Coordinates of N, CA, C and O in Angstrom, one line a residue:
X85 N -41.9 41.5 -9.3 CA -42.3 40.7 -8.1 C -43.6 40.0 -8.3 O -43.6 38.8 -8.1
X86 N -44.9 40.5 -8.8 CA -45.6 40.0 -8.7 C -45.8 38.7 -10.1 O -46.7 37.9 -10.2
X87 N -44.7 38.8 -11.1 CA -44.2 37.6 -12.0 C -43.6 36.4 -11.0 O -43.6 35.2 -11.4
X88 N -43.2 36.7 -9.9 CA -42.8 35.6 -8.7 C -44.2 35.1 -8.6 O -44.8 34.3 -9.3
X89 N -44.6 35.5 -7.7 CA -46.0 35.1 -7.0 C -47.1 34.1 -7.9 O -47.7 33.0 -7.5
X90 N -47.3 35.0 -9.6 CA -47.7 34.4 -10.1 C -47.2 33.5 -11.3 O -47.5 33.5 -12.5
X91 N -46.3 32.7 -10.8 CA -45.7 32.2 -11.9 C -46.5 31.1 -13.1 O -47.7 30.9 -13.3
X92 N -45.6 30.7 -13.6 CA -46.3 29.7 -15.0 C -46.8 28.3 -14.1 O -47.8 27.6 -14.1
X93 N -45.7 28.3 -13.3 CA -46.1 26.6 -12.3 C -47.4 27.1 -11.5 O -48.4 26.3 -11.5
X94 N -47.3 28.2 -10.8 CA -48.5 28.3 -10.1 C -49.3 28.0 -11.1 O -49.5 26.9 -11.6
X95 N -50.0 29.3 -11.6 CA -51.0 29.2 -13.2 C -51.4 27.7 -13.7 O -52.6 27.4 -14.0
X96 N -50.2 26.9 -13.8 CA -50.9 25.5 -14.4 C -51.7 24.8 -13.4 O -52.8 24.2 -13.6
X97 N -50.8 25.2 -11.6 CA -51.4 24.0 -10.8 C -52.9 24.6 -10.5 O -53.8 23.9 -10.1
X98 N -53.0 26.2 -10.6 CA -54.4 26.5 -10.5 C -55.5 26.4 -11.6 O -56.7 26.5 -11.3
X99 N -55.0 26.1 -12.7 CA -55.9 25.2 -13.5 C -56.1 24.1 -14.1 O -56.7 23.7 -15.0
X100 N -55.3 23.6 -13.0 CA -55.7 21.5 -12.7 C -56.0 21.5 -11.6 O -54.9 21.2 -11.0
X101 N -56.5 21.5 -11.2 CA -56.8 21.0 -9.9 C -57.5 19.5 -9.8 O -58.6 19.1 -10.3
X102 N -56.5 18.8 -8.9 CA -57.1 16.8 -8.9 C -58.3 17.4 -8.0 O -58.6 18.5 -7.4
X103 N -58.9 16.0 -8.2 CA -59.8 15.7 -7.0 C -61.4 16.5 -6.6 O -62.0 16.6 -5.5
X104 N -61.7 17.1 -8.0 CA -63.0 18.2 -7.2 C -64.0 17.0 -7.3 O -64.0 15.9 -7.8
X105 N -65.0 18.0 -6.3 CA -66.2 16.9 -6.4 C -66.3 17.2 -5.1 O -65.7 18.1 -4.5
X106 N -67.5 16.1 -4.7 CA -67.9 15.7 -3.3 C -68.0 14.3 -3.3 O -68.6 13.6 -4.1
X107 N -67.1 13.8 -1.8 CA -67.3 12.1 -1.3 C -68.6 11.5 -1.3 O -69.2 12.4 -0.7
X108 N -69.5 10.6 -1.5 CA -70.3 10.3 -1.4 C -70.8 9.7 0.0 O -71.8 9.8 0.6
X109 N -69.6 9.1 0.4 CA -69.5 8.5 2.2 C -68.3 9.3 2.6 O -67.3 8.8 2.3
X110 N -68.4 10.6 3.2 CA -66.9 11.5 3.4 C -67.3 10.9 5.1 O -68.4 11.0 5.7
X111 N -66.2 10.4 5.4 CA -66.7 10.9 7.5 C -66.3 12.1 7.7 O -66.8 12.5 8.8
X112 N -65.3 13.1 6.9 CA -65.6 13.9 7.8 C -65.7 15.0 6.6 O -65.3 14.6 5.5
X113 N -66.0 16.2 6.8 CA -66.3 17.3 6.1 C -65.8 18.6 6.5 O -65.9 18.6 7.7
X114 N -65.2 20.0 6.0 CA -65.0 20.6 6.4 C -64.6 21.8 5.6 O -63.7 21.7 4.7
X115 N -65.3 23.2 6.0 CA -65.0 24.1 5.0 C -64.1 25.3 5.6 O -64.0 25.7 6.8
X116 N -63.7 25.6 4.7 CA -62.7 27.3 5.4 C -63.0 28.4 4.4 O -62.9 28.3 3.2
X117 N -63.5 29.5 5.1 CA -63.9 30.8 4.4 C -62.3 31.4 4.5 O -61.5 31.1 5.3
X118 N -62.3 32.2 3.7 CA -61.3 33.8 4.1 C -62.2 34.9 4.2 O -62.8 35.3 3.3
X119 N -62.2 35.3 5.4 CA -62.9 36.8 5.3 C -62.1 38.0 4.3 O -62.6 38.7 3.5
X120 N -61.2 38.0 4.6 CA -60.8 39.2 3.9 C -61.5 39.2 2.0 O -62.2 40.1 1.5
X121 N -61.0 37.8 1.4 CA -61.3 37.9 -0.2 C -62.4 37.0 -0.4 O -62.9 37.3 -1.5
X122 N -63.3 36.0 0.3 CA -63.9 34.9 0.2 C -63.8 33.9 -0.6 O -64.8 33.4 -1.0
X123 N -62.5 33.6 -0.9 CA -62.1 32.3 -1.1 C -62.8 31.6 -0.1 O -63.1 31.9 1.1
X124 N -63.2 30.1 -1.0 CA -63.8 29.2 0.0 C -63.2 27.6 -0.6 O -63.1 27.4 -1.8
X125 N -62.9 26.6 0.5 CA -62.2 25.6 0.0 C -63.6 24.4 1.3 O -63.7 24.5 2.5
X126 N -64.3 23.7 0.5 CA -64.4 22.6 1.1 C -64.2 21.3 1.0 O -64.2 20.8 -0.2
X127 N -63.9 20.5 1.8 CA -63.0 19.3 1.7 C -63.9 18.3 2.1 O -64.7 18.8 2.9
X128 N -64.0 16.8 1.9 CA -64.4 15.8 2.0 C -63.3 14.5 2.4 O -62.3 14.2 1.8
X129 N -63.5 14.1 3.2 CA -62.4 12.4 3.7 C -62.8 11.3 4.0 O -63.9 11.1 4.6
X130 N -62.1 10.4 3.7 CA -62.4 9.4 4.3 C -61.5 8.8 4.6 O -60.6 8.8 3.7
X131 N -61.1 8.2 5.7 CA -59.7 7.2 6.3 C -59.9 6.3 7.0 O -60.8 5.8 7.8
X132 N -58.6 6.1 6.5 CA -58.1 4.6 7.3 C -57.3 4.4 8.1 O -56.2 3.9 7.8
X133 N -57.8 4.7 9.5 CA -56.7 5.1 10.6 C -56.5 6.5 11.1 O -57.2 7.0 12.0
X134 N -55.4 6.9 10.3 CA -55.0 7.8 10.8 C -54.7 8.7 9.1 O -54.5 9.9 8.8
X135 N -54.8 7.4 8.0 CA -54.5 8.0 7.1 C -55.7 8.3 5.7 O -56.6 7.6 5.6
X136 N -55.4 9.4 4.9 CA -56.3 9.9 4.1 C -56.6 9.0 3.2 O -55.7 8.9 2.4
X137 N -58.0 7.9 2.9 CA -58.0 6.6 2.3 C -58.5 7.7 0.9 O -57.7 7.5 0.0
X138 N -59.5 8.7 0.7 CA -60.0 9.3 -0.3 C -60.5 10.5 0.5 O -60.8 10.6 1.7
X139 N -60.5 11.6 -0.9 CA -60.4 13.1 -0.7 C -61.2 13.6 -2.0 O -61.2 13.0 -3.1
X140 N -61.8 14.5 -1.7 CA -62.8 16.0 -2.8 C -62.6 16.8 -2.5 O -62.6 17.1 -1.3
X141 N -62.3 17.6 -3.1 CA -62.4 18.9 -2.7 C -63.0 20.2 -3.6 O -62.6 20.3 -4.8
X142 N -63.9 21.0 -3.3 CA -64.5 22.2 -3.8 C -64.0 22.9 -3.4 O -64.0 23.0 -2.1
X143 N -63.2 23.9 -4.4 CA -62.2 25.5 -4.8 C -62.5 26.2 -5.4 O -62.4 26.3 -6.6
X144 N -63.5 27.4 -4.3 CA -63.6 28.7 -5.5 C -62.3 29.7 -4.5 O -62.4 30.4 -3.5
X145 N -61.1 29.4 -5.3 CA -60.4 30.5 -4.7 C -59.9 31.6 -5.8 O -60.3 31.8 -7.0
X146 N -58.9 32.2 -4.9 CA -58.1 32.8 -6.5 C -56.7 31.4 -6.4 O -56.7 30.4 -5.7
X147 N -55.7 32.2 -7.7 CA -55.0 31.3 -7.9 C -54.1 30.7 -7.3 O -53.8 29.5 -7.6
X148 N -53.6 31.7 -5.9 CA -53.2 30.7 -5.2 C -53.6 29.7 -4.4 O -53.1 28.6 -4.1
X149 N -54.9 30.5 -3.9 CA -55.5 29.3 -3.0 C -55.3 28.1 -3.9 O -54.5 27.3 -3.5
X150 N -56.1 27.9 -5.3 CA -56.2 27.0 -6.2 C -54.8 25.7 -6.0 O -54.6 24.5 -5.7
X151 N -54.0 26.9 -6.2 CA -52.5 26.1 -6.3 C -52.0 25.1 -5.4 O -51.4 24.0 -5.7
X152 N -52.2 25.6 -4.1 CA -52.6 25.0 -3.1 C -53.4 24.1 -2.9 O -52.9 23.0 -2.6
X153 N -54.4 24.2 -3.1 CA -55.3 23.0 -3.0 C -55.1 22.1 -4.2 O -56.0 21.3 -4.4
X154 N -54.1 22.1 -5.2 CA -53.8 21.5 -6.4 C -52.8 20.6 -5.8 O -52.9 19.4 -5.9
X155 N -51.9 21.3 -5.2 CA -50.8 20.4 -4.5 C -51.2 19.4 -3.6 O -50.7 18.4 -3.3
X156 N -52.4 19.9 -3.0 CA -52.5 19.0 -1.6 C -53.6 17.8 -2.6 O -53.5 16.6 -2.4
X157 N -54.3 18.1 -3.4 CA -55.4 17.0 -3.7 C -53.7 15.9 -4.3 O -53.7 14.7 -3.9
X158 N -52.7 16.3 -5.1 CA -52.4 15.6 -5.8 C -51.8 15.0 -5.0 O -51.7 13.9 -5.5
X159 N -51.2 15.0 -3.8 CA -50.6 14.1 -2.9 C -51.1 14.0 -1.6 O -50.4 13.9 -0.6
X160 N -52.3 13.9 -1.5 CA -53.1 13.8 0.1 C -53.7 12.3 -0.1 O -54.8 12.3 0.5
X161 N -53.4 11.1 -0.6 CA -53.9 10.0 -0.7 C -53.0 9.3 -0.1 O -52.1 8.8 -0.8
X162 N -52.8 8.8 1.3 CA -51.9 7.9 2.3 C -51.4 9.1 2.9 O -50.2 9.1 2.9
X163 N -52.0 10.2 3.4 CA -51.2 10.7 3.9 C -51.7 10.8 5.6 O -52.9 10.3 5.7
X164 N -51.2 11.1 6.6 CA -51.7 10.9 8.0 C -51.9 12.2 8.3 O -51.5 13.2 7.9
X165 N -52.9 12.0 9.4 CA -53.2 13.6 10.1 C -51.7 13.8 10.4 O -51.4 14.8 9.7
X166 N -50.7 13.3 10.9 CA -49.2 13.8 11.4 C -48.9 14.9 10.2 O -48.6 16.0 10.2
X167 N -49.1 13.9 9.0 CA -47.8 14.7 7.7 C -48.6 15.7 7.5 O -48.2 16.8 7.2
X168 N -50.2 15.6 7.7 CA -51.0 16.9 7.2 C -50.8 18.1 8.1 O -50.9 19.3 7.6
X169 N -50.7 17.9 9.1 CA -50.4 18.9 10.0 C -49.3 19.6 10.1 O -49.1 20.8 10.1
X170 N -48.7 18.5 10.3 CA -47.1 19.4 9.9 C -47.0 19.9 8.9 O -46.4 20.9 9.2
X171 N -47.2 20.0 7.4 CA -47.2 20.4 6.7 C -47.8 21.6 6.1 O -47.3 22.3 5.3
X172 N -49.4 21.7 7.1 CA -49.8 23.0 7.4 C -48.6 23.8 8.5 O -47.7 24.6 8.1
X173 N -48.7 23.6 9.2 CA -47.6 24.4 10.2 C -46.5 25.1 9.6 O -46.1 26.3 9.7
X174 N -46.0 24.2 8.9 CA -44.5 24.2 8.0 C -45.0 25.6 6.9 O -44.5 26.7 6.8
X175 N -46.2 25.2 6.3 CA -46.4 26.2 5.3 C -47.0 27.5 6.0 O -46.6 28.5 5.5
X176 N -47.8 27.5 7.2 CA -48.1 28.6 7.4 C -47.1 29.2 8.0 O -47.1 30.4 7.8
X177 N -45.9 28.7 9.0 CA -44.7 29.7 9.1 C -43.5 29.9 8.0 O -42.5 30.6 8.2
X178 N -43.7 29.3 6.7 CA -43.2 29.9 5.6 C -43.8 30.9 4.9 O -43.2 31.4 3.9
X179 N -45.0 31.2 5.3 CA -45.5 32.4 4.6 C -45.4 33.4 5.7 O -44.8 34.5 5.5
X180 N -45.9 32.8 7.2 CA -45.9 34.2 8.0 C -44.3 34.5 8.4 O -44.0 35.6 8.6
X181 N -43.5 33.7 8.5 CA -42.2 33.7 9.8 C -41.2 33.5 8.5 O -40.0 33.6 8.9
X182 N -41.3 33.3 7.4 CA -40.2 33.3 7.0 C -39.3 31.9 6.6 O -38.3 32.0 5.9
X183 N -40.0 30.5 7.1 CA -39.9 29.6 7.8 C -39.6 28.7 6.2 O -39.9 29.1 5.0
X184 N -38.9 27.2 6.7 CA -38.5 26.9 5.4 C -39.7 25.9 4.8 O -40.4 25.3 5.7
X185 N -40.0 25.8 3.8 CA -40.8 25.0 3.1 C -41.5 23.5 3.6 O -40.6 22.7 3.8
X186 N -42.4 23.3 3.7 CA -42.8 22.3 3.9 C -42.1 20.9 2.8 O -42.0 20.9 1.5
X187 N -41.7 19.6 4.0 CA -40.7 18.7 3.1 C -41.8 17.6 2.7 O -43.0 17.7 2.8
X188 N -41.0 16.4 2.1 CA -41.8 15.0 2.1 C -42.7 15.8 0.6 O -42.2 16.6 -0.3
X189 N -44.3 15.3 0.8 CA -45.2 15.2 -0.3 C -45.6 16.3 -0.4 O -46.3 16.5 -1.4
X190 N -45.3 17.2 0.4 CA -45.8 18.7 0.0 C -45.2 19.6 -0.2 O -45.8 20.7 -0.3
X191 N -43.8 19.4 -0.3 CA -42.9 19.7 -1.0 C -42.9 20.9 -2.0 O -42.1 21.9 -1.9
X192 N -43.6 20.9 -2.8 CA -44.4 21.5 -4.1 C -44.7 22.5 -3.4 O -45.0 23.3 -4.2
X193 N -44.9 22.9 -2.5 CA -45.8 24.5 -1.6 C -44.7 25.0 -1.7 O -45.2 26.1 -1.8
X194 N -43.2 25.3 -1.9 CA -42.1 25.7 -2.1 C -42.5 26.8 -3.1 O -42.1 27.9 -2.7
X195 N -42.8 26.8 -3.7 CA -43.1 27.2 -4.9 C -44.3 28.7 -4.7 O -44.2 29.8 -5.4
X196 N -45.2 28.4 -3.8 CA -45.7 29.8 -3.1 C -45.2 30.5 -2.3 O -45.9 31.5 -2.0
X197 N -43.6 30.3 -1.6 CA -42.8 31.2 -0.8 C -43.0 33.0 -1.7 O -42.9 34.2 -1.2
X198 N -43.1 32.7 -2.3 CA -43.2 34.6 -2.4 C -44.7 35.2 -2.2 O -45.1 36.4 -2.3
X199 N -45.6 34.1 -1.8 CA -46.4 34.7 -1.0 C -46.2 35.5 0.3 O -46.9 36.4 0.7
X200 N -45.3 35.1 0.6 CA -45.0 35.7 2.0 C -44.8 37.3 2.1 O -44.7 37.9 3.2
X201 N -44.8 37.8 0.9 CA -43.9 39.3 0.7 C -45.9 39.4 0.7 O -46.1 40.6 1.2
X202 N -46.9 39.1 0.6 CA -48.6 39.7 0.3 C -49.6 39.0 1.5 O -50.3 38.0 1.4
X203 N -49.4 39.8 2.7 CA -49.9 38.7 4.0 C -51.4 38.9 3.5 O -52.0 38.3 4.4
X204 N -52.2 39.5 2.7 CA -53.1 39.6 2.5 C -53.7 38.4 1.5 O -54.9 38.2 1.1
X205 N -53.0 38.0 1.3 CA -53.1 36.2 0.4 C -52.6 35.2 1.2 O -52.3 34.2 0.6
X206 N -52.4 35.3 2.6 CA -51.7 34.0 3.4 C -53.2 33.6 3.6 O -53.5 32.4 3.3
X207 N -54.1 34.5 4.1 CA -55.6 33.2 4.5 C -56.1 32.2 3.0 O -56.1 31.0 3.0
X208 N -56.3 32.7 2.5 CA -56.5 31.9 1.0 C -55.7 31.3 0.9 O -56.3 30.2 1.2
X209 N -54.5 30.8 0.6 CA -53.4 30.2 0.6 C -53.4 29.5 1.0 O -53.1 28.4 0.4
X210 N -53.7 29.5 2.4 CA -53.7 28.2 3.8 C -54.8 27.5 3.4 O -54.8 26.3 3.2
X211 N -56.1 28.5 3.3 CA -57.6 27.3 3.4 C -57.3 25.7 3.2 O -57.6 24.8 4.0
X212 N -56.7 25.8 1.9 CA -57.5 23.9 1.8 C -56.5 23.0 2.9 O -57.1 22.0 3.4
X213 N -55.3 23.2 3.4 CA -54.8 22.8 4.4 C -55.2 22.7 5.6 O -55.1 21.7 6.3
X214 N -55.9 24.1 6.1 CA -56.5 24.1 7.3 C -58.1 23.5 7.4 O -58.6 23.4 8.5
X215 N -58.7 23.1 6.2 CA -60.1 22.7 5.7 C -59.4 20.8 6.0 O -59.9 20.2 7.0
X216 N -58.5 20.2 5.3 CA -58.3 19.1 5.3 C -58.4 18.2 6.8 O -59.2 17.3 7.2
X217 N -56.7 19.1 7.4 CA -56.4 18.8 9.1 C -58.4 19.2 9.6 O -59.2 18.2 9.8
X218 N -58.7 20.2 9.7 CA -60.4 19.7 10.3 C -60.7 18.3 9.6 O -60.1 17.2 9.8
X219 N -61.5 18.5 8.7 CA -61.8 17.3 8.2 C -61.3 15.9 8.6 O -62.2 15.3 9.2
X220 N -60.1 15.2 8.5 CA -59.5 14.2 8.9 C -59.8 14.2 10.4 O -60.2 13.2 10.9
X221 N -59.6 15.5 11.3 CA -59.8 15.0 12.8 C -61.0 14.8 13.2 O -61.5 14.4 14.3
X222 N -61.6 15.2 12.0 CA -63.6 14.9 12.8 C -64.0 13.8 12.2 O -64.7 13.0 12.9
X223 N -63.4 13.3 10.8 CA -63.3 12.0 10.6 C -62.8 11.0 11.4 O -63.4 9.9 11.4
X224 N -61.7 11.0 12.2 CA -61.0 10.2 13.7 C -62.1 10.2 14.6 O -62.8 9.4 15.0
X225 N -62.0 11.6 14.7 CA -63.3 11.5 16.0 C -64.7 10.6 15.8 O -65.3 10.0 16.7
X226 N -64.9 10.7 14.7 CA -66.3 9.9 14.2 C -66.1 8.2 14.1 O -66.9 7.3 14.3
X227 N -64.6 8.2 13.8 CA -64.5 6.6 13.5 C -63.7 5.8 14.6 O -63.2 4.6 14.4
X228 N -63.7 6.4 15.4 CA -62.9 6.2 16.8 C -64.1 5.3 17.6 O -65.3 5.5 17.2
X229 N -63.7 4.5 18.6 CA -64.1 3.8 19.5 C -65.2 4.9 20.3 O -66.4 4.7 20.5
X230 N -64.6 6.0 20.7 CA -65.0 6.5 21.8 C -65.9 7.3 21.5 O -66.9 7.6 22.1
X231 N -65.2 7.8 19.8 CA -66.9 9.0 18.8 C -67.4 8.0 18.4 O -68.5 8.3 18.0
X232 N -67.2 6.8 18.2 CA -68.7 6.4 17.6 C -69.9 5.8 18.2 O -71.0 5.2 17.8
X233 N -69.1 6.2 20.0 CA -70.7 5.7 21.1 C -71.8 6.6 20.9 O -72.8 6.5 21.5

């Protein structure tokens, strides 16, 4: 079981990870602890619209948080608060509920369904998703008509 969880595809995506760093002009910023293990994922954005124009992100997780945040840096470039959200959603009731895999660009989180059997690795797991959706909406808020009075 635990050769599921940690497979060779996880393992590689947790030792590539795109995108570290910090934005230089991020509008929005945002970090997520796990209490339980303290995995910590913080994220940087910048957009256009509605969509992710550029992304950073700093990952001290374990491997799957990593993996995770490997999938999302490598396909979070055009992506909209819509697909980000849903795709958090989608993933977090595939780990908690059983629920089917997140579709489209994030697709690739398929691949951590046997997390689901260790709810004590679902918060780490989630971070950089739930780090990003913040980020992107405080960047709206900031770049919006109404946040930038």
């Amino acid at each position: 079981m635990i050769d599921d969880l940690y497979s060779a595809k996880v393992l590689a995506l947790a030792a590539n990870l795109p995108r570290l760093g910090r934005l230089a002009h991020a509008q929005g910023s945002a970090e997520k602890i796990s209490k339980l293990c303290g995995s910590r994922v913080l994220v940087d954005v910048a957009i256009d619209g509605d969509r992710v124009a550029d992304f950073a992100q700093e990952v001290k997780a374990c491997a799957l948080g990593q993996a995770s945040a490997s999938v999302l840096g490598a396909n979070v470039l055009g992506a909209s608060v819509h697909e980000l959200e849903s795709a958090r959603d989608q993933f977090r009731a595939m780990l908690k509920e059983g629920g089917s895999p997140p579709d489209g660009r994030f697709a690739d989180l398929a691949m951590l369904a046997p997390v689901k059997d260790y709810p004590a690795r679902h918060a780490s797991t989630l971070l950089a998703f739930e780090a990003v959706c913040e980020a992107v909406r405080k960047a709206m808020a900031r770049t919006s008509p109404a946040g930038a009075a």
